[in-house]
Amino acid sequence: MAWILVIVAGLFEVAMALCLKGSKGFTEPLPSAGFALFAVTSFGLLSLALKNLDVGTAYAVWVGIGAVGTAALGMALMGDQVSVLKIAALACIIAGVVGLNLAGGGH
C-alpha cells in the first residue's frame, strides 16, 4: 500500500508542476489554486508512505515520477523541446530509480 501512495503522490507532483507552469508566476488563479492543492496532496501522501518505507528510496521514486512525468508531458503537450539526449537522460532517471529498488530500498 505504501508504494501505491508514493506512485499517486508522484502523479500529483506532475500535476503540481504543470499547474505551476500554468499559473504564470501565480498570476492565474485557477492554476495557482491547483498548484497548492496538488502540492499539499502530493506531500501528504508521501508523508504517509514514509511511515513504512526507507526515505531515500521512496523520495527518489517520488522525485523520479515527478521529473520523468513532467518532462514527458512537457514535451508531449506543452511544446518543450524533444531530443535524443533528453529522452536518454529520462531513461537514466528511470534506471536509477529501478536500481535503488533492486538494491533493497523498499519494504
PDB file of N, CA and C in Angstrom:
ATOM      1  N   MET A   1       0.809  -1.193   0.000  1.00  0.00           N
ATOM      2  CA  MET A   1       0.000   0.000   0.000  1.00  0.00           C
ATOM      3  C   MET A   1       0.857   1.265   0.000  1.00  0.00           C
ATOM      4  N   ALA A   2       1.986   1.231   0.720  1.00  0.00           N
ATOM      5  CA  ALA A   2       2.854   2.405   0.798  1.00  0.00           C
ATOM      6  C   ALA A   2       3.394   2.798  -0.570  1.00  0.00           C
ATOM      7  N   TRP A   3       3.732   1.792  -1.385  1.00  0.00           N
ATOM      8  CA  TRP A   3       4.244   2.113  -2.723  1.00  0.00           C
ATOM      9  C   TRP A   3       3.165   2.720  -3.606  1.00  0.00           C
ATOM     10  N   ILE A   4       1.939   2.304  -3.429  1.00  0.00           N
ATOM     11  CA  ILE A   4       0.836   2.923  -4.174  1.00  0.00           C
ATOM     12  C   ILE A   4       0.725   4.392  -3.790  1.00  0.00           C
ATOM     13  N   LEU A   5       0.873   4.691  -2.498  1.00  0.00           N
ATOM     14  CA  LEU A   5       0.842   6.083  -2.052  1.00  0.00           C
ATOM     15  C   LEU A   5       1.957   6.901  -2.696  1.00  0.00           C
ATOM     16  N   VAL A   6       3.154   6.329  -2.786  1.00  0.00           N
ATOM     17  CA  VAL A   6       4.276   7.040  -3.413  1.00  0.00           C
ATOM     18  C   VAL A   6       3.985   7.304  -4.887  1.00  0.00           C
ATOM     19  N   ILE A   7       3.457   6.309  -5.578  1.00  0.00           N
ATOM     20  CA  ILE A   7       3.158   6.476  -7.004  1.00  0.00           C
ATOM     21  C   ILE A   7       2.094   7.554  -7.220  1.00  0.00           C
ATOM     22  N   VAL A   8       1.033   7.493  -6.435  1.00  0.00           N
ATOM     23  CA  VAL A   8      -0.021   8.503  -6.562  1.00  0.00           C
ATOM     24  C   VAL A   8       0.525   9.881  -6.187  1.00  0.00           C
ATOM     25  N   ALA A   9       1.350   9.944  -5.150  1.00  0.00           N
ATOM     26  CA  ALA A   9       1.974  11.213  -4.766  1.00  0.00           C
ATOM     27  C   ALA A   9       2.826  11.766  -5.902  1.00  0.00           C
ATOM     28  N   GLY A  10       3.543  10.883  -6.593  1.00  0.00           N
ATOM     29  CA  GLY A  10       4.347  11.309  -7.737  1.00  0.00           C
ATOM     30  C   GLY A  10       3.498  11.858  -8.866  1.00  0.00           C
ATOM     31  N   LEU A  11       2.343  11.252  -9.087  1.00  0.00           N
ATOM     32  CA  LEU A  11       1.438  11.754 -10.126  1.00  0.00           C
ATOM     33  C   LEU A  11       0.875  13.125  -9.749  1.00  0.00           C
ATOM     34  N   PHE A  12       0.594  13.312  -8.463  1.00  0.00           N
ATOM     35  CA  PHE A  12       0.155  14.633  -8.015  1.00  0.00           C
ATOM     36  C   PHE A  12       1.284  15.651  -8.145  1.00  0.00           C
ATOM     37  N   GLU A  13       2.526  15.209  -8.009  1.00  0.00           N
ATOM     38  CA  GLU A  13       3.660  16.111  -8.205  1.00  0.00           C
ATOM     39  C   GLU A  13       3.723  16.578  -9.662  1.00  0.00           C
ATOM     40  N   VAL A  14       3.439  15.680 -10.580  1.00  0.00           N
ATOM     41  CA  VAL A  14       3.398  16.066 -12.002  1.00  0.00           C
ATOM     42  C   VAL A  14       2.318  17.129 -12.217  1.00  0.00           C
ATOM     43  N   ALA A  15       1.131  16.884 -11.678  1.00  0.00           N
ATOM     44  CA  ALA A  15       0.038  17.854 -11.811  1.00  0.00           C
ATOM     45  C   ALA A  15       0.429  19.190 -11.182  1.00  0.00           C
ATOM     46  N   MET A  16       1.116  19.132 -10.044  1.00  0.00           N
ATOM     47  CA  MET A  16       1.580  20.340  -9.366  1.00  0.00           C
ATOM     48  C   MET A  16       2.507  21.156 -10.271  1.00  0.00           C
ATOM     49  N   ALA A  17       3.460  20.475 -10.888  1.00  0.00           N
ATOM     50  CA  ALA A  17       4.422  21.168 -11.752  1.00  0.00           C
ATOM     51  C   ALA A  17       3.743  21.778 -12.977  1.00  0.00           C
ATOM     52  N   LEU A  18       2.809  21.047 -13.560  1.00  0.00           N
ATOM     53  CA  LEU A  18       2.110  21.582 -14.727  1.00  0.00           C
ATOM     54  C   LEU A  18       1.255  22.787 -14.344  1.00  0.00           C
ATOM     55  N   CYS A  19       0.637  22.744 -13.177  1.00  0.00           N
ATOM     56  CA  CYS A  19      -0.128  23.899 -12.700  1.00  0.00           C
ATOM     57  C   CYS A  19       0.798  25.076 -12.410  1.00  0.00           C
ATOM     58  N   LEU A  20       1.985  24.791 -11.899  1.00  0.00           N
ATOM     59  CA  LEU A  20       2.944  25.861 -11.633  1.00  0.00           C
ATOM     60  C   LEU A  20       3.276  26.608 -12.925  1.00  0.00           C
ATOM     61  N   LYS A  21       3.498  25.868 -13.989  1.00  0.00           N
ATOM     62  CA  LYS A  21       3.752  26.491 -15.290  1.00  0.00           C
ATOM     63  C   LYS A  21       2.537  27.318 -15.724  1.00  0.00           C
ATOM     64  N   GLY A  22       1.349  26.729 -15.575  1.00  0.00           N
ATOM     65  CA  GLY A  22       0.131  27.411 -15.988  1.00  0.00           C
ATOM     66  C   GLY A  22      -0.230  28.605 -15.131  1.00  0.00           C
ATOM     67  N   SER A  23       0.320  28.682 -13.922  1.00  0.00           N
ATOM     68  CA  SER A  23      -0.015  29.790 -13.032  1.00  0.00           C
ATOM     69  C   SER A  23       0.625  31.107 -13.478  1.00  0.00           C
ATOM     70  N   LYS A  24       1.621  31.007 -14.360  1.00  0.00           N
ATOM     71  CA  LYS A  24       2.323  32.195 -14.880  1.00  0.00           C
ATOM     72  C   LYS A  24       2.771  33.108 -13.735  1.00  0.00           C
ATOM     73  N   GLY A  25       3.571  32.507 -12.850  1.00  0.00           N
ATOM     74  CA  GLY A  25       4.082  33.277 -11.715  1.00  0.00           C
ATOM     75  C   GLY A  25       3.012  33.587 -10.688  1.00  0.00           C
ATOM     76  N   PHE A  26       2.060  32.702 -10.541  1.00  0.00           N
ATOM     77  CA  PHE A  26       0.936  32.831  -9.607  1.00  0.00           C
ATOM     78  C   PHE A  26       0.038  34.030  -9.931  1.00  0.00           C
ATOM     79  N   THR A  27      -0.063  34.352 -11.226  1.00  0.00           N
ATOM     80  CA  THR A  27      -0.959  35.430 -11.648  1.00  0.00           C
ATOM     81  C   THR A  27      -2.287  34.890 -12.170  1.00  0.00           C
ATOM     82  N   GLU A  28      -2.354  33.584 -12.418  1.00  0.00           N
ATOM     83  CA  GLU A  28      -3.583  32.940 -12.874  1.00  0.00           C
ATOM     84  C   GLU A  28      -4.192  32.178 -11.701  1.00  0.00           C
ATOM     85  N   PRO A  29      -5.405  32.551 -11.271  1.00  0.00           N
ATOM     86  CA  PRO A  29      -5.964  31.972 -10.042  1.00  0.00           C
ATOM     87  C   PRO A  29      -6.202  30.461 -10.076  1.00  0.00           C
ATOM     88  N   LEU A  30      -6.795  29.941 -11.131  1.00  0.00           N
ATOM     89  CA  LEU A  30      -7.136  28.514 -11.143  1.00  0.00           C
ATOM     90  C   LEU A  30      -5.895  27.622 -11.127  1.00  0.00           C
ATOM     91  N   PRO A  31      -4.926  27.840 -12.010  1.00  0.00           N
ATOM     92  CA  PRO A  31      -3.716  27.009 -11.919  1.00  0.00           C
ATOM     93  C   PRO A  31      -2.957  27.216 -10.602  1.00  0.00           C
ATOM     94  N   SER A  32      -3.004  28.412 -10.053  1.00  0.00           N
ATOM     95  CA  SER A  32      -2.338  28.665  -8.767  1.00  0.00           C
ATOM     96  C   SER A  32      -2.995  27.859  -7.657  1.00  0.00           C
ATOM     97  N   ALA A  33      -4.324  27.830  -7.640  1.00  0.00           N
ATOM     98  CA  ALA A  33      -5.042  27.020  -6.651  1.00  0.00           C
ATOM     99  C   ALA A  33      -4.776  25.535  -6.870  1.00  0.00           C
ATOM    100  N   GLY A  34      -4.730  25.110  -8.144  1.00  0.00           N
ATOM    101  CA  GLY A  34      -4.408  23.718  -8.456  1.00  0.00           C
ATOM    102  C   GLY A  34      -3.029  23.348  -7.951  1.00  0.00           C
ATOM    103  N   PHE A  35      -2.066  24.251  -8.139  1.00  0.00           N
ATOM    104  CA  PHE A  35      -0.715  24.016  -7.639  1.00  0.00           C
ATOM    105  C   PHE A  35      -0.741  23.750  -6.139  1.00  0.00           C
ATOM    106  N   ALA A  36      -1.418  24.616  -5.388  1.00  0.00           N
ATOM    107  CA  ALA A  36      -1.457  24.473  -3.927  1.00  0.00           C
ATOM    108  C   ALA A  36      -2.128  23.166  -3.520  1.00  0.00           C
ATOM    109  N   LEU A  37      -3.242  22.851  -4.137  1.00  0.00           N
ATOM    110  CA  LEU A  37      -3.970  21.629  -3.818  1.00  0.00           C
ATOM    111  C   LEU A  37      -3.134  20.386  -4.125  1.00  0.00           C
ATOM    112  N   PHE A  38      -2.532  20.353  -5.316  1.00  0.00           N
ATOM    113  CA  PHE A  38      -1.737  19.193  -5.709  1.00  0.00           C
ATOM    114  C   PHE A  38      -0.471  19.073  -4.869  1.00  0.00           C
ATOM    115  N   ALA A  39       0.135  20.205  -4.488  1.00  0.00           N
ATOM    116  CA  ALA A  39       1.342  20.162  -3.663  1.00  0.00           C
ATOM    117  C   ALA A  39       1.040  19.571  -2.289  1.00  0.00           C
ATOM    118  N   VAL A  40      -0.017  20.066  -1.653  1.00  0.00           N
ATOM    119  CA  VAL A  40      -0.382  19.564  -0.330  1.00  0.00           C
ATOM    120  C   VAL A  40      -0.737  18.077  -0.403  1.00  0.00           C
ATOM    121  N   THR A  41      -1.469  17.687  -1.436  1.00  0.00           N
ATOM    122  CA  THR A  41      -1.856  16.287  -1.593  1.00  0.00           C
ATOM    123  C   THR A  41      -0.628  15.409  -1.822  1.00  0.00           C
ATOM    124  N   SER A  42       0.267  15.852  -2.694  1.00  0.00           N
ATOM    125  CA  SER A  42       1.461  15.076  -3.006  1.00  0.00           C
ATOM    126  C   SER A  42       2.333  14.880  -1.769  1.00  0.00           C
ATOM    127  N   PHE A  43       2.613  15.964  -1.075  1.00  0.00           N
ATOM    128  CA  PHE A  43       3.449  15.862   0.126  1.00  0.00           C
ATOM    129  C   PHE A  43       2.758  15.059   1.221  1.00  0.00           C
ATOM    130  N   GLY A  44       1.455  15.206   1.334  1.00  0.00           N
ATOM    131  CA  GLY A  44       0.711  14.446   2.340  1.00  0.00           C
ATOM    132  C   GLY A  44       0.781  12.952   2.090  1.00  0.00           C
ATOM    133  N   LEU A  45       0.575  12.551   0.842  1.00  0.00           N
ATOM    134  CA  LEU A  45       0.647  11.121   0.503  1.00  0.00           C
ATOM    135  C   LEU A  45       2.053  10.571   0.700  1.00  0.00           C
ATOM    136  N   LEU A  46       3.056  11.364   0.303  1.00  0.00           N
ATOM    137  CA  LEU A  46       4.439  10.929   0.509  1.00  0.00           C
ATOM    138  C   LEU A  46       4.724  10.764   2.004  1.00  0.00           C
ATOM    139  N   SER A  47       4.242  11.683   2.795  1.00  0.00           N
ATOM    140  CA  SER A  47       4.441  11.608   4.240  1.00  0.00           C
ATOM    141  C   SER A  47       3.835  10.329   4.820  1.00  0.00           C
ATOM    142  N   LEU A  48       2.648   9.981   4.374  1.00  0.00           N
ATOM    143  CA  LEU A  48       2.022   8.739   4.848  1.00  0.00           C
ATOM    144  C   LEU A  48       2.840   7.515   4.428  1.00  0.00           C
ATOM    145  N   ALA A  49       3.330   7.524   3.199  1.00  0.00           N
ATOM    146  CA  ALA A  49       4.109   6.386   2.702  1.00  0.00           C
ATOM    147  C   ALA A  49       5.412   6.211   3.486  1.00  0.00           C
ATOM    148  N   LEU A  50       5.990   7.331   3.919  1.00  0.00           N
ATOM    149  CA  LEU A  50       7.277   7.263   4.620  1.00  0.00           C
ATOM    150  C   LEU A  50       7.174   6.611   5.988  1.00  0.00           C
ATOM    151  N   LYS A  51       5.974   6.375   6.468  1.00  0.00           N
ATOM    152  CA  LYS A  51       5.816   5.636   7.719  1.00  0.00           C
ATOM    153  C   LYS A  51       6.296   4.194   7.573  1.00  0.00           C
ATOM    154  N   ASN A  52       6.281   3.680   6.326  1.00  0.00           N
ATOM    155  CA  ASN A  52       6.611   2.273   6.088  1.00  0.00           C
ATOM    156  C   ASN A  52       7.760   2.039   5.115  1.00  0.00           C
ATOM    157  N   LEU A  53       8.317   3.096   4.549  1.00  0.00           N
ATOM    158  CA  LEU A  53       9.356   2.925   3.529  1.00  0.00           C
ATOM    159  C   LEU A  53      10.625   3.674   3.910  1.00  0.00           C
ATOM    160  N   ASP A  54      11.739   3.224   3.359  1.00  0.00           N
ATOM    161  CA  ASP A  54      13.001   3.954   3.510  1.00  0.00           C
ATOM    162  C   ASP A  54      12.864   5.308   2.832  1.00  0.00           C
ATOM    163  N   VAL A  55      13.303   6.353   3.512  1.00  0.00           N
ATOM    164  CA  VAL A  55      13.117   7.703   2.997  1.00  0.00           C
ATOM    165  C   VAL A  55      13.866   7.926   1.680  1.00  0.00           C
ATOM    166  N   GLY A  56      15.083   7.444   1.572  1.00  0.00           N
ATOM    167  CA  GLY A  56      15.871   7.690   0.366  1.00  0.00           C
ATOM    168  C   GLY A  56      15.249   7.098  -0.879  1.00  0.00           C
ATOM    169  N   THR A  57      14.842   5.857  -0.791  1.00  0.00           N
ATOM    170  CA  THR A  57      14.260   5.186  -1.953  1.00  0.00           C
ATOM    171  C   THR A  57      12.887   5.747  -2.284  1.00  0.00           C
ATOM    172  N   ALA A  58      12.055   5.934  -1.276  1.00  0.00           N
ATOM    173  CA  ALA A  58      10.712   6.465  -1.532  1.00  0.00           C
ATOM    174  C   ALA A  58      10.788   7.859  -2.135  1.00  0.00           C
ATOM    175  N   TYR A  59      11.676   8.696  -1.600  1.00  0.00           N
ATOM    176  CA  TYR A  59      11.825  10.045  -2.129  1.00  0.00           C
ATOM    177  C   TYR A  59      12.336  10.015  -3.566  1.00  0.00           C
ATOM    178  N   ALA A  60      13.281   9.131  -3.842  1.00  0.00           N
ATOM    179  CA  ALA A  60      13.814   9.015  -5.197  1.00  0.00           C
ATOM    180  C   ALA A  60      12.729   8.590  -6.188  1.00  0.00           C
ATOM    181  N   VAL A  61      11.891   7.658  -5.787  1.00  0.00           N
ATOM    182  CA  VAL A  61      10.793   7.228  -6.655  1.00  0.00           C
ATOM    183  C   VAL A  61       9.832   8.386  -6.886  1.00  0.00           C
ATOM    184  N   TRP A  62       9.485   9.091  -5.828  1.00  0.00           N
ATOM    185  CA  TRP A  62       8.566  10.234  -5.919  1.00  0.00           C
ATOM    186  C   TRP A  62       9.126  11.311  -6.857  1.00  0.00           C
ATOM    187  N   VAL A  63      10.389  11.670  -6.638  1.00  0.00           N
ATOM    188  CA  VAL A  63      11.030  12.674  -7.488  1.00  0.00           C
ATOM    189  C   VAL A  63      11.149  12.171  -8.923  1.00  0.00           C
ATOM    190  N   GLY A  64      11.495  10.881  -9.071  1.00  0.00           N
ATOM    191  CA  GLY A  64      11.630  10.317 -10.415  1.00  0.00           C
ATOM    192  C   GLY A  64      10.330  10.365 -11.189  1.00  0.00           C
ATOM    193  N   ILE A  65       9.233   9.994 -10.540  1.00  0.00           N
ATOM    194  CA  ILE A  65       7.928  10.064 -11.204  1.00  0.00           C
ATOM    195  C   ILE A  65       7.632  11.504 -11.583  1.00  0.00           C
ATOM    196  N   GLY A  66       7.887  12.417 -10.663  1.00  0.00           N
ATOM    197  CA  GLY A  66       7.630  13.830 -10.945  1.00  0.00           C
ATOM    198  C   GLY A  66       8.485  14.364 -12.082  1.00  0.00           C
ATOM    199  N   ALA A  67       9.768  14.058 -12.050  1.00  0.00           N
ATOM    200  CA  ALA A  67      10.672  14.572 -13.070  1.00  0.00           C
ATOM    201  C   ALA A  67      10.389  13.972 -14.444  1.00  0.00           C
ATOM    202  N   VAL A  68      10.274  12.659 -14.497  1.00  0.00           N
ATOM    203  CA  VAL A  68      10.038  11.996 -15.780  1.00  0.00           C
ATOM    204  C   VAL A  68       8.647  12.349 -16.318  1.00  0.00           C
ATOM    205  N   GLY A  69       7.649  12.305 -15.440  1.00  0.00           N
ATOM    206  CA  GLY A  69       6.291  12.622 -15.877  1.00  0.00           C
ATOM    207  C   GLY A  69       6.153  14.049 -16.359  1.00  0.00           C
ATOM    208  N   THR A  70       6.735  14.994 -15.616  1.00  0.00           N
ATOM    209  CA  THR A  70       6.653  16.397 -16.010  1.00  0.00           C
ATOM    210  C   THR A  70       7.407  16.647 -17.304  1.00  0.00           C
ATOM    211  N   ALA A  71       8.590  16.097 -17.425  1.00  0.00           N
ATOM    212  CA  ALA A  71       9.365  16.291 -18.647  1.00  0.00           C
ATOM    213  C   ALA A  71       8.663  15.670 -19.856  1.00  0.00           C
ATOM    214  N   ALA A  72       8.133  14.468 -19.684  1.00  0.00           N
ATOM    215  CA  ALA A  72       7.450  13.794 -20.793  1.00  0.00           C
ATOM    216  C   ALA A  72       6.201  14.558 -21.222  1.00  0.00           C
ATOM    217  N   LEU A  73       5.400  14.988 -20.252  1.00  0.00           N
ATOM    218  CA  LEU A  73       4.200  15.746 -20.605  1.00  0.00           C
ATOM    219  C   LEU A  73       4.551  17.124 -21.159  1.00  0.00           C
ATOM    220  N   GLY A  74       5.619  17.705 -20.659  1.00  0.00           N
ATOM    221  CA  GLY A  74       6.077  18.979 -21.223  1.00  0.00           C
ATOM    222  C   GLY A  74       6.427  18.841 -22.690  1.00  0.00           C
ATOM    223  N   MET A  75       7.107  17.749 -23.014  1.00  0.00           N
ATOM    224  CA  MET A  75       7.468  17.521 -24.422  1.00  0.00           C
ATOM    225  C   MET A  75       6.252  17.143 -25.257  1.00  0.00           C
ATOM    226  N   ALA A  76       5.359  16.329 -24.689  1.00  0.00           N
ATOM    227  CA  ALA A  76       4.211  15.828 -25.454  1.00  0.00           C
ATOM    228  C   ALA A  76       3.096  16.865 -25.614  1.00  0.00           C
ATOM    229  N   LEU A  77       2.887  17.681 -24.580  1.00  0.00           N
ATOM    230  CA  LEU A  77       1.705  18.549 -24.578  1.00  0.00           C
ATOM    231  C   LEU A  77       1.993  20.041 -24.556  1.00  0.00           C
ATOM    232  N   MET A  78       3.177  20.432 -24.103  1.00  0.00           N
ATOM    233  CA  MET A  78       3.411  21.850 -23.865  1.00  0.00           C
ATOM    234  C   MET A  78       4.477  22.461 -24.764  1.00  0.00           C
ATOM    235  N   GLY A  79       4.910  21.717 -25.744  1.00  0.00           N
ATOM    236  CA  GLY A  79       5.859  22.258 -26.706  1.00  0.00           C
ATOM    237  C   GLY A  79       7.295  22.335 -26.248  1.00  0.00           C
ATOM    238  N   ASP A  80       7.634  21.632 -25.158  1.00  0.00           N
ATOM    239  CA  ASP A  80       9.034  21.599 -24.734  1.00  0.00           C
ATOM    240  C   ASP A  80       9.863  20.882 -25.800  1.00  0.00           C
ATOM    241  N   GLN A  81      11.098  21.293 -25.917  1.00  0.00           N
ATOM    242  CA  GLN A  81      11.996  20.713 -26.913  1.00  0.00           C
ATOM    243  C   GLN A  81      12.204  19.226 -26.654  1.00  0.00           C
ATOM    244  N   VAL A  82      12.177  18.436 -27.727  1.00  0.00           N
ATOM    245  CA  VAL A  82      12.420  16.998 -27.655  1.00  0.00           C
ATOM    246  C   VAL A  82      13.774  16.716 -28.285  1.00  0.00           C
ATOM    247  N   SER A  83      14.574  15.900 -27.622  1.00  0.00           N
ATOM    248  CA  SER A  83      15.853  15.490 -28.190  1.00  0.00           C
ATOM    249  C   SER A  83      16.181  14.082 -27.708  1.00  0.00           C
ATOM    250  N   VAL A  84      17.057  13.448 -28.441  1.00  0.00           N
ATOM    251  CA  VAL A  84      17.507  12.111 -28.058  1.00  0.00           C
ATOM    252  C   VAL A  84      18.200  12.169 -26.696  1.00  0.00           C
ATOM    253  N   LEU A  85      18.983  13.205 -26.466  1.00  0.00           N
ATOM    254  CA  LEU A  85      19.687  13.327 -25.187  1.00  0.00           C
ATOM    255  C   LEU A  85      18.703  13.462 -24.024  1.00  0.00           C
ATOM    256  N   LYS A  86      17.640  14.250 -24.195  1.00  0.00           N
ATOM    257  CA  LYS A  86      16.637  14.371 -23.131  1.00  0.00           C
ATOM    258  C   LYS A  86      15.980  13.026 -22.838  1.00  0.00           C
ATOM    259  N   ILE A  87      15.616  12.319 -23.876  1.00  0.00           N
ATOM    260  CA  ILE A  87      14.967  11.021 -23.687  1.00  0.00           C
ATOM    261  C   ILE A  87      15.930  10.034 -23.025  1.00  0.00           C
ATOM    262  N   ALA A  88      17.186  10.060 -23.413  1.00  0.00           N
ATOM    263  CA  ALA A  88      18.188   9.191 -22.789  1.00  0.00           C
ATOM    264  C   ALA A  88      18.374   9.551 -21.314  1.00  0.00           C
ATOM    265  N   ALA A  89      18.370  10.836 -20.994  1.00  0.00           N
ATOM    266  CA  ALA A  89      18.514  11.269 -19.606  1.00  0.00           C
ATOM    267  C   ALA A  89      17.319  10.817 -18.772  1.00  0.00           C
ATOM    268  N   LEU A  90      16.129  10.895 -19.330  1.00  0.00           N
ATOM    269  CA  LEU A  90      14.941  10.411 -18.620  1.00  0.00           C
ATOM    270  C   LEU A  90      15.026   8.905 -18.390  1.00  0.00           C
ATOM    271  N   ALA A  91      15.548   8.190 -19.373  1.00  0.00           N
ATOM    272  CA  ALA A  91      15.737   6.746 -19.215  1.00  0.00           C
ATOM    273  C   ALA A  91      16.735   6.456 -18.089  1.00  0.00           C
ATOM    274  N   CYS A  92      17.754   7.290 -17.952  1.00  0.00           N
ATOM    275  CA  CYS A  92      18.723   7.116 -16.859  1.00  0.00           C
ATOM    276  C   CYS A  92      18.071   7.337 -15.499  1.00  0.00           C
ATOM    277  N   ILE A  93      17.157   8.317 -15.409  1.00  0.00           N
ATOM    278  CA  ILE A  93      16.436   8.539 -14.153  1.00  0.00           C
ATOM    279  C   ILE A  93      15.632   7.299 -13.800  1.00  0.00           C
ATOM    280  N   ILE A  94      14.925   6.763 -14.783  1.00  0.00           N
ATOM    281  CA  ILE A  94      14.116   5.558 -14.554  1.00  0.00           C
ATOM    282  C   ILE A  94      15.010   4.405 -14.121  1.00  0.00           C
ATOM    283  N   ALA A  95      16.133   4.235 -14.808  1.00  0.00           N
ATOM    284  CA  ALA A  95      17.059   3.150 -14.458  1.00  0.00           C
ATOM    285  C   ALA A  95      17.600   3.329 -13.043  1.00  0.00           C
ATOM    286  N   GLY A  96      17.885   4.555 -12.643  1.00  0.00           N
ATOM    287  CA  GLY A  96      18.376   4.814 -11.298  1.00  0.00           C
ATOM    288  C   GLY A  96      17.358   4.472 -10.225  1.00  0.00           C
ATOM    289  N   VAL A  97      16.115   4.834 -10.465  1.00  0.00           N
ATOM    290  CA  VAL A  97      15.049   4.528  -9.500  1.00  0.00           C
ATOM    291  C   VAL A  97      14.841   3.026  -9.401  1.00  0.00           C
ATOM    292  N   VAL A  98      14.832   2.355 -10.531  1.00  0.00           N
ATOM    293  CA  VAL A  98      14.690   0.891 -10.522  1.00  0.00           C
ATOM    294  C   VAL A  98      15.876   0.259  -9.786  1.00  0.00           C
ATOM    295  N   GLY A  99      17.062   0.775 -10.045  1.00  0.00           N
ATOM    296  CA  GLY A  99      18.262   0.263  -9.372  1.00  0.00           C
ATOM    297  C   GLY A  99      18.193   0.406  -7.859  1.00  0.00           C
ATOM    298  N   LEU A 100      17.711   1.550  -7.391  1.00  0.00           N
ATOM    299  CA  LEU A 100      17.545   1.732  -5.952  1.00  0.00           C
ATOM    300  C   LEU A 100      16.600   0.702  -5.354  1.00  0.00           C
ATOM    301  N   ASN A 101      15.511   0.438  -6.055  1.00  0.00           N
ATOM    302  CA  ASN A 101      14.568  -0.562  -5.558  1.00  0.00           C
ATOM    303  C   ASN A 101      15.167  -1.953  -5.570  1.00  0.00           C
ATOM    304  N   LEU A 102      15.913  -2.284  -6.613  1.00  0.00           N
ATOM    305  CA  LEU A 102      16.547  -3.604  -6.685  1.00  0.00           C
ATOM    306  C   LEU A 102      17.622  -3.773  -5.615  1.00  0.00           C
ATOM    307  N   ALA A 103      18.192  -2.651  -5.185  1.00  0.00           N
ATOM    308  CA  ALA A 103      19.234  -2.700  -4.165  1.00  0.00           C
ATOM    309  C   ALA A 103      18.658  -2.889  -2.762  1.00  0.00           C
ATOM    310  N   GLY A 104      17.360  -3.018  -2.681  1.00  0.00           N
ATOM    311  CA  GLY A 104      16.746  -3.313  -1.398  1.00  0.00           C
ATOM    312  C   GLY A 104      16.233  -2.102  -0.654  1.00  0.00           C
ATOM    313  N   GLY A 105      15.899  -1.050  -1.361  1.00  0.00           N
ATOM    314  CA  GLY A 105      15.420   0.164  -0.699  1.00  0.00           C
ATOM    315  C   GLY A 105      13.967   0.114  -0.300  1.00  0.00           C
ATOM    316  N   GLY A 106      13.219  -0.853  -0.788  1.00  0.00           N
ATOM    317  CA  GLY A 106      11.797  -0.924  -0.451  1.00  0.00           C
ATOM    318  C   GLY A 106      11.535  -1.988   0.595  1.00  0.00           C
ATOM    319  N   HIS A 107      10.382  -1.895   1.206  1.00  0.00           N
ATOM    320  CA  HIS A 107       9.996  -2.894   2.210  1.00  0.00           C
ATOM    321  C   HIS A 107       8.892  -3.772   1.657  1.00  0.00           C
TER     322      HIS A 107
END
